[in-house]
C-alpha atoms as a PDB file:
ATOM      1  CA  MET A   1     -19.379 -19.817 -38.750  1.00  0.00           C
ATOM      2  CA  SER A   2     -20.543 -16.275 -39.369  1.00  0.00           C
ATOM      3  CA  ARG A   3     -21.933 -15.445 -42.817  1.00  0.00           C
ATOM      4  CA  ILE A   4     -21.453 -11.734 -42.189  1.00  0.00           C
ATOM      5  CA  SER A   5     -18.718 -10.047 -44.258  1.00  0.00           C
ATOM      6  CA  GLY A   6     -15.333 -10.428 -42.607  1.00  0.00           C
ATOM      7  CA  ARG A   7     -16.618 -13.115 -40.227  1.00  0.00           C
ATOM      8  CA  PRO A   8     -16.723 -11.023 -37.052  1.00  0.00           C
ATOM      9  CA  ALA A   9     -16.976 -12.501 -33.575  1.00  0.00           C
ATOM     10  CA  ILE A  10     -20.640 -12.274 -32.526  1.00  0.00           C
ATOM     11  CA  SER A  11     -21.817 -12.023 -28.926  1.00  0.00           C
ATOM     12  CA  SER A  12     -24.802 -10.820 -26.924  1.00  0.00           C
ATOM     13  CA  GLU A  13     -24.384  -8.240 -24.152  1.00  0.00           C
ATOM     14  CA  HIS A  14     -27.026  -7.739 -21.468  1.00  0.00           C
ATOM     15  CA  VAL A  15     -27.008  -4.176 -20.136  1.00  0.00           C
ATOM     16  CA  TYR A  16     -29.656  -2.317 -18.102  1.00  0.00           C
ATOM     17  CA  GLY A  17     -32.389  -4.744 -19.146  1.00  0.00           C
ATOM     18  CA  LEU A  18     -31.406  -4.721 -22.832  1.00  0.00           C
ATOM     19  CA  SER A  19     -29.930  -7.605 -24.809  1.00  0.00           C
ATOM     20  CA  LEU A  20     -27.808  -6.313 -27.697  1.00  0.00           C
ATOM     21  CA  ARG A  21     -26.022  -8.237 -30.448  1.00  0.00           C
ATOM     22  CA  VAL A  22     -22.389  -7.144 -30.815  1.00  0.00           C
ATOM     23  CA  ALA A  23     -19.981  -7.862 -33.675  1.00  0.00           C
ATOM     24  CA  ARG A  24     -16.181  -7.454 -33.499  1.00  0.00           C
ATOM     25  CA  TRP A  25     -13.832  -7.537 -36.481  1.00  0.00           C
ATOM     26  CA  ARG A  26     -10.119  -8.211 -35.769  1.00  0.00           C
ATOM     27  CA  GLU A  27     -10.909  -8.738 -32.088  1.00  0.00           C
ATOM     28  CA  GLY A  28      -7.989  -7.792 -29.836  1.00  0.00           C
ATOM     29  CA  ALA A  29      -5.983  -5.991 -32.543  1.00  0.00           C
ATOM     30  CA  PRO A  30      -3.569  -3.393 -31.133  1.00  0.00           C
ATOM     31  CA  GLY A  31      -4.401   0.294 -31.149  1.00  0.00           C
ATOM     32  CA  THR A  32      -7.565   2.221 -30.463  1.00  0.00           C
ATOM     33  CA  PRO A  33     -10.702   0.263 -31.425  1.00  0.00           C
ATOM     34  CA  LEU A  34     -13.274   1.838 -33.719  1.00  0.00           C
ATOM     35  CA  LEU A  35     -16.949   1.785 -32.748  1.00  0.00           C
ATOM     36  CA  PHE A  36     -19.391   2.111 -35.661  1.00  0.00           C
ATOM     37  CA  LEU A  37     -22.967   3.273 -34.999  1.00  0.00           C
ATOM     38  CA  ASN A  38     -25.441   2.516 -37.763  1.00  0.00           C
ATOM     39  CA  GLY A  39     -28.454   4.335 -39.135  1.00  0.00           C
ATOM     40  CA  ILE A  40     -31.996   3.879 -37.948  1.00  0.00           C
ATOM     41  CA  GLY A  41     -33.350   0.377 -38.458  1.00  0.00           C
ATOM     42  CA  ALA A  42     -30.072  -0.920 -39.942  1.00  0.00           C
ATOM     43  CA  ASP A  43     -28.296  -3.939 -38.502  1.00  0.00           C
ATOM     44  CA  LEU A  44     -24.671  -4.996 -38.291  1.00  0.00           C
ATOM     45  CA  ALA A  45     -24.925  -7.161 -41.423  1.00  0.00           C
ATOM     46  CA  ALA A  46     -25.734  -4.038 -43.471  1.00  0.00           C
ATOM     47  CA  ALA A  47     -22.589  -2.333 -42.144  1.00  0.00           C
ATOM     48  CA  ALA A  48     -20.358  -5.390 -42.466  1.00  0.00           C
ATOM     49  CA  PRO A  49     -19.101  -4.792 -46.051  1.00  0.00           C
ATOM     50  CA  LEU A  50     -17.822  -1.392 -44.908  1.00  0.00           C
ATOM     51  CA  LEU A  51     -16.442  -2.459 -41.531  1.00  0.00           C
ATOM     52  CA  ALA A  52     -14.687  -5.557 -42.857  1.00  0.00           C
ATOM     53  CA  GLN A  53     -12.544  -3.263 -45.046  1.00  0.00           C
ATOM     54  CA  ILE A  54     -11.312  -1.020 -42.221  1.00  0.00           C
ATOM     55  CA  HIS A  55      -8.023  -2.733 -41.426  1.00  0.00           C
ATOM     56  CA  GLY A  56      -5.301  -2.340 -38.829  1.00  0.00           C
ATOM     57  CA  ARG A  57      -7.572  -2.075 -35.780  1.00  0.00           C
ATOM     58  CA  GLU A  58     -10.451  -3.746 -34.003  1.00  0.00           C
ATOM     59  CA  VAL A  59     -13.802  -2.532 -35.341  1.00  0.00           C
ATOM     60  CA  TRP A  60     -17.038  -3.221 -33.513  1.00  0.00           C
ATOM     61  CA  THR A  61     -20.698  -2.397 -33.811  1.00  0.00           C
ATOM     62  CA  LEU A  62     -24.018  -3.457 -32.338  1.00  0.00           C
ATOM     63  CA  ASP A  63     -27.679  -3.844 -33.198  1.00  0.00           C
ATOM     64  CA  MET A  64     -29.923  -1.352 -31.420  1.00  0.00           C
ATOM     65  CA  PRO A  65     -32.970  -2.715 -29.522  1.00  0.00           C
ATOM     66  CA  GLY A  66     -35.470  -4.241 -31.919  1.00  0.00           C
ATOM     67  CA  VAL A  67     -32.976  -4.274 -34.809  1.00  0.00           C
ATOM     68  CA  GLY A  68     -31.352  -7.327 -36.402  1.00  0.00           C
ATOM     69  CA  GLY A  69     -30.337  -9.742 -33.666  1.00  0.00           C
ATOM     70  CA  SER A  70     -31.331  -7.543 -30.701  1.00  0.00           C
ATOM     71  CA  PRO A  71     -34.822  -8.073 -29.225  1.00  0.00           C
ATOM     72  CA  ASP A  72     -37.181  -5.177 -28.603  1.00  0.00           C
ATOM     73  CA  ALA A  73     -36.681  -2.990 -25.545  1.00  0.00           C
ATOM     74  CA  LEU A  74     -39.398  -3.278 -22.910  1.00  0.00           C
ATOM     75  CA  LEU A  75     -39.526   0.504 -22.474  1.00  0.00           C
ATOM     76  CA  PRO A  76     -38.635   3.556 -24.582  1.00  0.00           C
ATOM     77  CA  TYR A  77     -35.149   4.991 -24.148  1.00  0.00           C
ATOM     78  CA  GLY A  78     -33.493   8.351 -24.772  1.00  0.00           C
ATOM     79  CA  ALA A  79     -30.210   9.304 -26.386  1.00  0.00           C
ATOM     80  CA  PRO A  80     -28.305   9.669 -23.069  1.00  0.00           C
ATOM     81  CA  THR A  81     -29.497   6.232 -21.925  1.00  0.00           C
ATOM     82  CA  ILE A  82     -28.490   4.385 -25.083  1.00  0.00           C
ATOM     83  CA  ALA A  83     -25.152   6.250 -25.078  1.00  0.00           C
ATOM     84  CA  ALA A  84     -24.532   4.962 -21.550  1.00  0.00           C
ATOM     85  CA  VAL A  85     -25.482   1.437 -22.648  1.00  0.00           C
ATOM     86  CA  VAL A  86     -23.008   1.560 -25.542  1.00  0.00           C
ATOM     87  CA  MET A  87     -20.198   2.777 -23.331  1.00  0.00           C
ATOM     88  CA  GLU A  88     -20.935   0.113 -20.731  1.00  0.00           C
ATOM     89  CA  ILE A  89     -20.425  -2.446 -23.487  1.00  0.00           C
ATOM     90  CA  ALA A  90     -17.171  -0.687 -24.440  1.00  0.00           C
ATOM     91  CA  ASP A  91     -16.039  -1.092 -20.829  1.00  0.00           C
ATOM     92  CA  ARG A  92     -16.888  -4.787 -20.859  1.00  0.00           C
ATOM     93  CA  LEU A  93     -14.859  -5.223 -24.033  1.00  0.00           C
ATOM     94  CA  GLY A  94     -11.905  -3.550 -22.325  1.00  0.00           C
ATOM     95  CA  HIS A  95     -12.123  -0.400 -24.468  1.00  0.00           C
ATOM     96  CA  LYS A  96     -11.378   2.542 -22.178  1.00  0.00           C
ATOM     97  CA  MET A  97     -10.594   4.781 -25.182  1.00  0.00           C
ATOM     98  CA  ILE A  98     -12.343   4.473 -28.540  1.00  0.00           C
ATOM     99  CA  ASP A  99     -12.599   6.055 -31.951  1.00  0.00           C
ATOM    100  CA  VAL A 100     -16.230   6.426 -33.013  1.00  0.00           C
ATOM    101  CA  ALA A 101     -17.842   6.599 -36.457  1.00  0.00           C
ATOM    102  CA  GLY A 102     -21.555   7.188 -36.899  1.00  0.00           C
ATOM    103  CA  PHE A 103     -23.842   7.082 -39.914  1.00  0.00           C
ATOM    104  CA  SER A 104     -27.112   9.098 -40.037  1.00  0.00           C
ATOM    105  CA  TRP A 105     -28.981   8.320 -36.774  1.00  0.00           C
ATOM    106  CA  GLY A 106     -25.790   6.726 -35.530  1.00  0.00           C
ATOM    107  CA  GLY A 107     -23.914   9.960 -36.233  1.00  0.00           C
ATOM    108  CA  ALA A 108     -26.197  11.752 -33.802  1.00  0.00           C
ATOM    109  CA  LEU A 109     -25.522   9.038 -31.218  1.00  0.00           C
ATOM    110  CA  ALA A 110     -21.776   9.373 -31.860  1.00  0.00           C
ATOM    111  CA  GLN A 111     -22.038  13.078 -31.031  1.00  0.00           C
ATOM    112  CA  GLN A 112     -24.021  12.259 -27.886  1.00  0.00           C
ATOM    113  CA  ILE A 113     -21.316   9.829 -26.740  1.00  0.00           C
ATOM    114  CA  ALA A 114     -18.525  12.341 -27.399  1.00  0.00           C
ATOM    115  CA  ILE A 115     -20.391  15.017 -25.433  1.00  0.00           C
ATOM    116  CA  GLN A 116     -21.529  12.721 -22.617  1.00  0.00           C
ATOM    117  CA  PHE A 117     -18.225  10.893 -22.143  1.00  0.00           C
ATOM    118  CA  PRO A 118     -15.463  13.493 -22.581  1.00  0.00           C
ATOM    119  CA  GLY A 119     -12.006  11.983 -22.631  1.00  0.00           C
ATOM    120  CA  ARG A 120     -13.232   8.561 -23.823  1.00  0.00           C
ATOM    121  CA  VAL A 121     -13.299   9.350 -27.569  1.00  0.00           C
ATOM    122  CA  ARG A 122     -10.005   9.848 -29.457  1.00  0.00           C
ATOM    123  CA  HIS A 123     -11.365  10.599 -32.966  1.00  0.00           C
ATOM    124  CA  MET A 124     -14.839  10.986 -34.441  1.00  0.00           C
ATOM    125  CA  VAL A 125     -16.117  10.350 -37.982  1.00  0.00           C
ATOM    126  CA  LEU A 126     -19.602  11.653 -38.802  1.00  0.00           C
ATOM    127  CA  MET A 127     -21.282  10.458 -42.009  1.00  0.00           C
ATOM    128  CA  ALA A 128     -24.541  11.693 -43.571  1.00  0.00           C
ATOM    129  CA  THR A 129     -25.669  13.094 -40.249  1.00  0.00           C
ATOM    130  CA  THR A 130     -26.838  16.247 -38.539  1.00  0.00           C
ATOM    131  CA  PRO A 131     -26.620  18.220 -35.281  1.00  0.00           C
ATOM    132  CA  VAL A 132     -30.422  18.494 -35.173  1.00  0.00           C
ATOM    133  CA  MET A 133     -32.818  15.531 -35.304  1.00  0.00           C
ATOM    134  CA  GLY A 134     -36.181  17.195 -35.641  1.00  0.00           C
ATOM    135  CA  ALA A 135     -38.326  14.389 -37.053  1.00  0.00           C
ATOM    136  CA  PRO A 136     -38.455  10.591 -36.779  1.00  0.00           C
ATOM    137  CA  GLY A 137     -39.036   9.838 -40.481  1.00  0.00           C
ATOM    138  CA  ILE A 138     -35.422   9.908 -41.661  1.00  0.00           C
ATOM    139  CA  GLY A 139     -35.175   6.110 -41.708  1.00  0.00           C
ATOM    140  CA  TRP A 140     -38.139   5.766 -44.045  1.00  0.00           C
ATOM    141  CA  ALA A 141     -36.810   8.530 -46.297  1.00  0.00           C
ATOM    142  CA  ALA A 142     -33.662   6.452 -46.759  1.00  0.00           C
ATOM    143  CA  MET A 143     -35.799   3.711 -48.313  1.00  0.00           C
ATOM    144  CA  LEU A 144     -36.229   6.010 -51.336  1.00  0.00           C
ATOM    145  CA  ASP A 145     -32.543   6.893 -51.502  1.00  0.00           C
ATOM    146  CA  ASP A 146     -31.157   6.701 -55.067  1.00  0.00           C
ATOM    147  CA  ASP A 147     -28.204   4.527 -54.034  1.00  0.00           C
ATOM    148  CA  MET A 148     -30.421   2.050 -52.225  1.00  0.00           C
ATOM    149  CA  LEU A 149     -32.853   1.709 -55.098  1.00  0.00           C
ATOM    150  CA  ALA A 150     -30.005   1.170 -57.544  1.00  0.00           C
ATOM    151  CA  SER A 151     -28.061  -1.300 -55.416  1.00  0.00           C
ATOM    152  CA  GLY A 152     -30.861  -3.411 -53.984  1.00  0.00           C
ATOM    153  CA  LEU A 153     -29.354  -3.115 -50.497  1.00  0.00           C
ATOM    154  CA  ARG A 154     -31.581  -4.364 -47.694  1.00  0.00           C
ATOM    155  CA  ILE A 155     -30.951  -1.908 -44.888  1.00  0.00           C
ATOM    156  CA  GLN A 156     -34.028  -1.962 -42.662  1.00  0.00           C
ATOM    157  CA  THR A 157     -34.226  -5.022 -40.382  1.00  0.00           C
ATOM    158  CA  ALA A 158     -36.083  -3.525 -37.425  1.00  0.00           C
ATOM    159  CA  THR A 159     -39.354  -4.494 -35.798  1.00  0.00           C
ATOM    160  CA  PRO A 160     -42.103  -1.839 -35.751  1.00  0.00           C
ATOM    161  CA  LEU A 161     -41.480  -1.266 -32.036  1.00  0.00           C
ATOM    162  CA  GLY A 162     -37.727  -1.142 -32.579  1.00  0.00           C
ATOM    163  CA  LEU A 163     -38.149   1.554 -35.219  1.00  0.00           C
ATOM    164  CA  ALA A 164     -40.592   3.493 -33.055  1.00  0.00           C
ATOM    165  CA  TYR A 165     -38.299   3.504 -30.016  1.00  0.00           C
ATOM    166  CA  GLN A 166     -35.199   4.294 -32.060  1.00  0.00           C
ATOM    167  CA  SER A 167     -36.999   7.199 -33.735  1.00  0.00           C
ATOM    168  CA  ALA A 168     -38.405   8.510 -30.457  1.00  0.00           C
ATOM    169  CA  ALA A 169     -34.963   8.457 -28.825  1.00  0.00           C
ATOM    170  CA  MET A 170     -33.844  11.303 -31.104  1.00  0.00           C
ATOM    171  CA  ILE A 171     -37.018  13.373 -31.534  1.00  0.00           C
ATOM    172  CA  GLY A 172     -36.075  16.951 -30.683  1.00  0.00           C
ATOM    173  CA  TRP A 173     -32.443  15.986 -30.041  1.00  0.00           C
ATOM    174  CA  SER A 174     -29.777  18.588 -30.810  1.00  0.00           C
ATOM    175  CA  SER A 175     -26.043  18.856 -30.213  1.00  0.00           C
ATOM    176  CA  VAL A 176     -25.742  22.464 -31.408  1.00  0.00           C
ATOM    177  CA  ALA A 177     -25.233  23.949 -27.943  1.00  0.00           C
ATOM    178  CA  PHE A 178     -22.470  21.461 -27.104  1.00  0.00           C
ATOM    179  CA  LEU A 179     -20.377  21.044 -30.251  1.00  0.00           C
ATOM    180  CA  SER A 180     -18.028  23.910 -29.421  1.00  0.00           C
ATOM    181  CA  GLY A 181     -16.883  21.838 -26.430  1.00  0.00           C
ATOM    182  CA  LEU A 182     -15.465  19.200 -28.793  1.00  0.00           C
ATOM    183  CA  LYS A 183     -12.647  21.456 -30.036  1.00  0.00           C
ATOM    184  CA  GLU A 184     -10.005  19.008 -28.789  1.00  0.00           C
ATOM    185  CA  LEU A 185     -11.621  16.101 -30.654  1.00  0.00           C
ATOM    186  CA  PRO A 186     -10.285  15.474 -34.202  1.00  0.00           C
ATOM    187  CA  THR A 187     -13.386  15.085 -36.365  1.00  0.00           C
ATOM    188  CA  LEU A 188     -13.997  14.099 -39.991  1.00  0.00           C
ATOM    189  CA  VAL A 189     -17.409  14.926 -41.495  1.00  0.00           C
ATOM    190  CA  LEU A 190     -18.364  13.065 -44.692  1.00  0.00           C
ATOM    191  CA  MET A 191     -21.502  14.024 -46.625  1.00  0.00           C
ATOM    192  CA  GLY A 192     -22.924  12.619 -49.860  1.00  0.00           C
ATOM    193  CA  GLU A 193     -23.072  15.064 -52.745  1.00  0.00           C
ATOM    194  CA  GLN A 194     -26.478  13.699 -53.873  1.00  0.00           C
ATOM    195  CA  ASP A 195     -27.900  13.071 -50.396  1.00  0.00           C
ATOM    196  CA  GLY A 196     -31.545  14.146 -50.369  1.00  0.00           C
ATOM    197  CA  VAL A 197     -32.176  12.720 -46.875  1.00  0.00           C
ATOM    198  CA  VAL A 198     -29.491  14.658 -44.977  1.00  0.00           C
ATOM    199  CA  PRO A 199     -28.171  17.365 -47.349  1.00  0.00           C
ATOM    200  CA  ALA A 200     -24.580  18.563 -47.152  1.00  0.00           C
ATOM    201  CA  CYS A 201     -25.637  21.779 -45.399  1.00  0.00           C
ATOM    202  CA  TYR A 202     -26.010  19.772 -42.190  1.00  0.00           C
ATOM    203  CA  GLY A 203     -22.402  18.671 -42.476  1.00  0.00           C
ATOM    204  CA  GLU A 204     -21.433  22.302 -42.893  1.00  0.00           C
ATOM    205  CA  MET A 205     -23.250  23.074 -39.635  1.00  0.00           C
ATOM    206  CA  LEU A 206     -21.253  20.371 -37.877  1.00  0.00           C
ATOM    207  CA  ALA A 207     -17.908  21.471 -39.297  1.00  0.00           C
ATOM    208  CA  GLU A 208     -18.564  25.117 -38.419  1.00  0.00           C
ATOM    209  CA  ARG A 209     -19.293  24.270 -34.781  1.00  0.00           C
ATOM    210  CA  ILE A 210     -16.536  21.706 -34.147  1.00  0.00           C
ATOM    211  CA  ASP A 211     -13.259  23.600 -34.154  1.00  0.00           C
ATOM    212  CA  GLY A 212     -10.794  21.987 -36.563  1.00  0.00           C
ATOM    213  CA  ALA A 213     -13.285  19.545 -38.073  1.00  0.00           C
ATOM    214  CA  VAL A 214     -12.606  18.468 -41.668  1.00  0.00           C
ATOM    215  CA  LEU A 215     -15.622  18.468 -44.019  1.00  0.00           C
ATOM    216  CA  GLU A 216     -15.549  16.435 -47.246  1.00  0.00           C
ATOM    217  CA  ILE A 217     -18.334  16.042 -49.812  1.00  0.00           C
ATOM    218  CA  VAL A 218     -18.057  12.581 -51.355  1.00  0.00           C
ATOM    219  CA  PRO A 219     -19.748  10.803 -54.292  1.00  0.00           C
ATOM    220  CA  GLY A 220     -23.081   9.114 -53.635  1.00  0.00           C
ATOM    221  CA  SER A 221     -26.343   9.831 -51.885  1.00  0.00           C
ATOM    222  CA  HIS A 222     -27.469   8.981 -48.359  1.00  0.00           C
ATOM    223  CA  LEU A 223     -26.154   5.424 -48.285  1.00  0.00           C
ATOM    224  CA  PHE A 224     -22.685   6.265 -49.607  1.00  0.00           C
ATOM    225  CA  PRO A 225     -20.864   4.465 -46.736  1.00  0.00           C
ATOM    226  CA  PHE A 226     -22.370   1.208 -48.001  1.00  0.00           C
ATOM    227  CA  THR A 227     -22.563   1.754 -51.760  1.00  0.00           C
ATOM    228  CA  HIS A 228     -19.011   3.198 -51.849  1.00  0.00           C
ATOM    229  CA  ALA A 229     -17.702   1.001 -49.030  1.00  0.00           C
ATOM    230  CA  ALA A 230     -14.119   0.527 -50.232  1.00  0.00           C
ATOM    231  CA  ALA A 231     -13.493   4.255 -50.748  1.00  0.00           C
ATOM    232  CA  ILE A 232     -15.107   5.237 -47.439  1.00  0.00           C
ATOM    233  CA  ALA A 233     -13.265   2.523 -45.511  1.00  0.00           C
ATOM    234  CA  GLY A 234     -10.009   3.826 -46.978  1.00  0.00           C
ATOM    235  CA  ARG A 235     -10.823   7.405 -46.065  1.00  0.00           C
ATOM    236  CA  ILE A 236     -11.748   6.486 -42.490  1.00  0.00           C
ATOM    237  CA  SER A 237      -8.531   4.491 -42.076  1.00  0.00           C
ATOM    238  CA  ALA A 238      -6.419   7.324 -43.486  1.00  0.00           C
ATOM    239  CA  PHE A 239      -8.002   9.802 -41.080  1.00  0.00           C
ATOM    240  CA  LEU A 240      -7.538   7.583 -38.032  1.00  0.00           C
ATOM    241  CA  ASP A 241      -3.926   6.799 -39.002  1.00  0.00           C
ATOM    242  CA  GLN A 242      -2.942  10.401 -39.714  1.00  0.00           C
ATOM    243  CA  PRO A 243      -0.262  11.697 -37.297  1.00  0.00           C
ATOM    244  CA  GLU A 244      -1.581  14.141 -34.723  1.00  0.00           C
ATOM    245  CA  MET A 245       0.643  17.045 -35.822  1.00  0.00           C
ATOM    246  CA  VAL A 246      -0.370  16.642 -39.478  1.00  0.00           C
ATOM    247  CA  ARG A 247      -4.065  16.487 -38.584  1.00  0.00           C
ATOM    248  CA  ALA A 248      -3.805  19.567 -36.372  1.00  0.00           C
ATOM    249  CA  ALA A 249      -2.240  21.539 -39.209  1.00  0.00           C
ATOM    250  CA  ALA A 250      -4.863  20.481 -41.770  1.00  0.00           C
END
């Protein structure tokens, strides 16, 4: 029996030489499944209190190589490679169309997937993230986040090699030149009003470049999806459930 919040179904997927732990809440529920991509060094147990509260659909996530229940990768990988790995897993799960939500590092990967696999993503939610990943230290900066210090959350579960490879995958990465091509993709951008790791100005950059994107500044600092899990889960669900015509007019 799983001790992870919501008791998801846990499996291991072997793709392109990687073995990745996958968790699925409400497996097989009707509608478009939601893929959640976590921050650097964070495993699926850290995300579980948030994901277990997103009802009415299947929600799934995975541990990146060297994080949580996924062993280290043998070789470094880049953003396009890990995006392809994630979407291969989506195929194996029978998910031809997905909604995607990404937090911090995972928000960059969510953008990469939307750009790399046009037509496969129905909606996108970007949280505490950026269109430019210039330095690998963002995961360590989160260790000093006000919310984390106050809550006692244990976010980092990665091996040293797992952190190094995950950081290196996004060094110099940028989506700026490609975001205008996502104009047909309904996007919600959530940023923490006290986030000192990824300030709200980065969310403004995203919203300005994705035509029709909705930007909201929410209470909390960098870890707001976890420390304000109930409110964020509700907001994500409301966005995904909003009728297309209403969203387009917003």
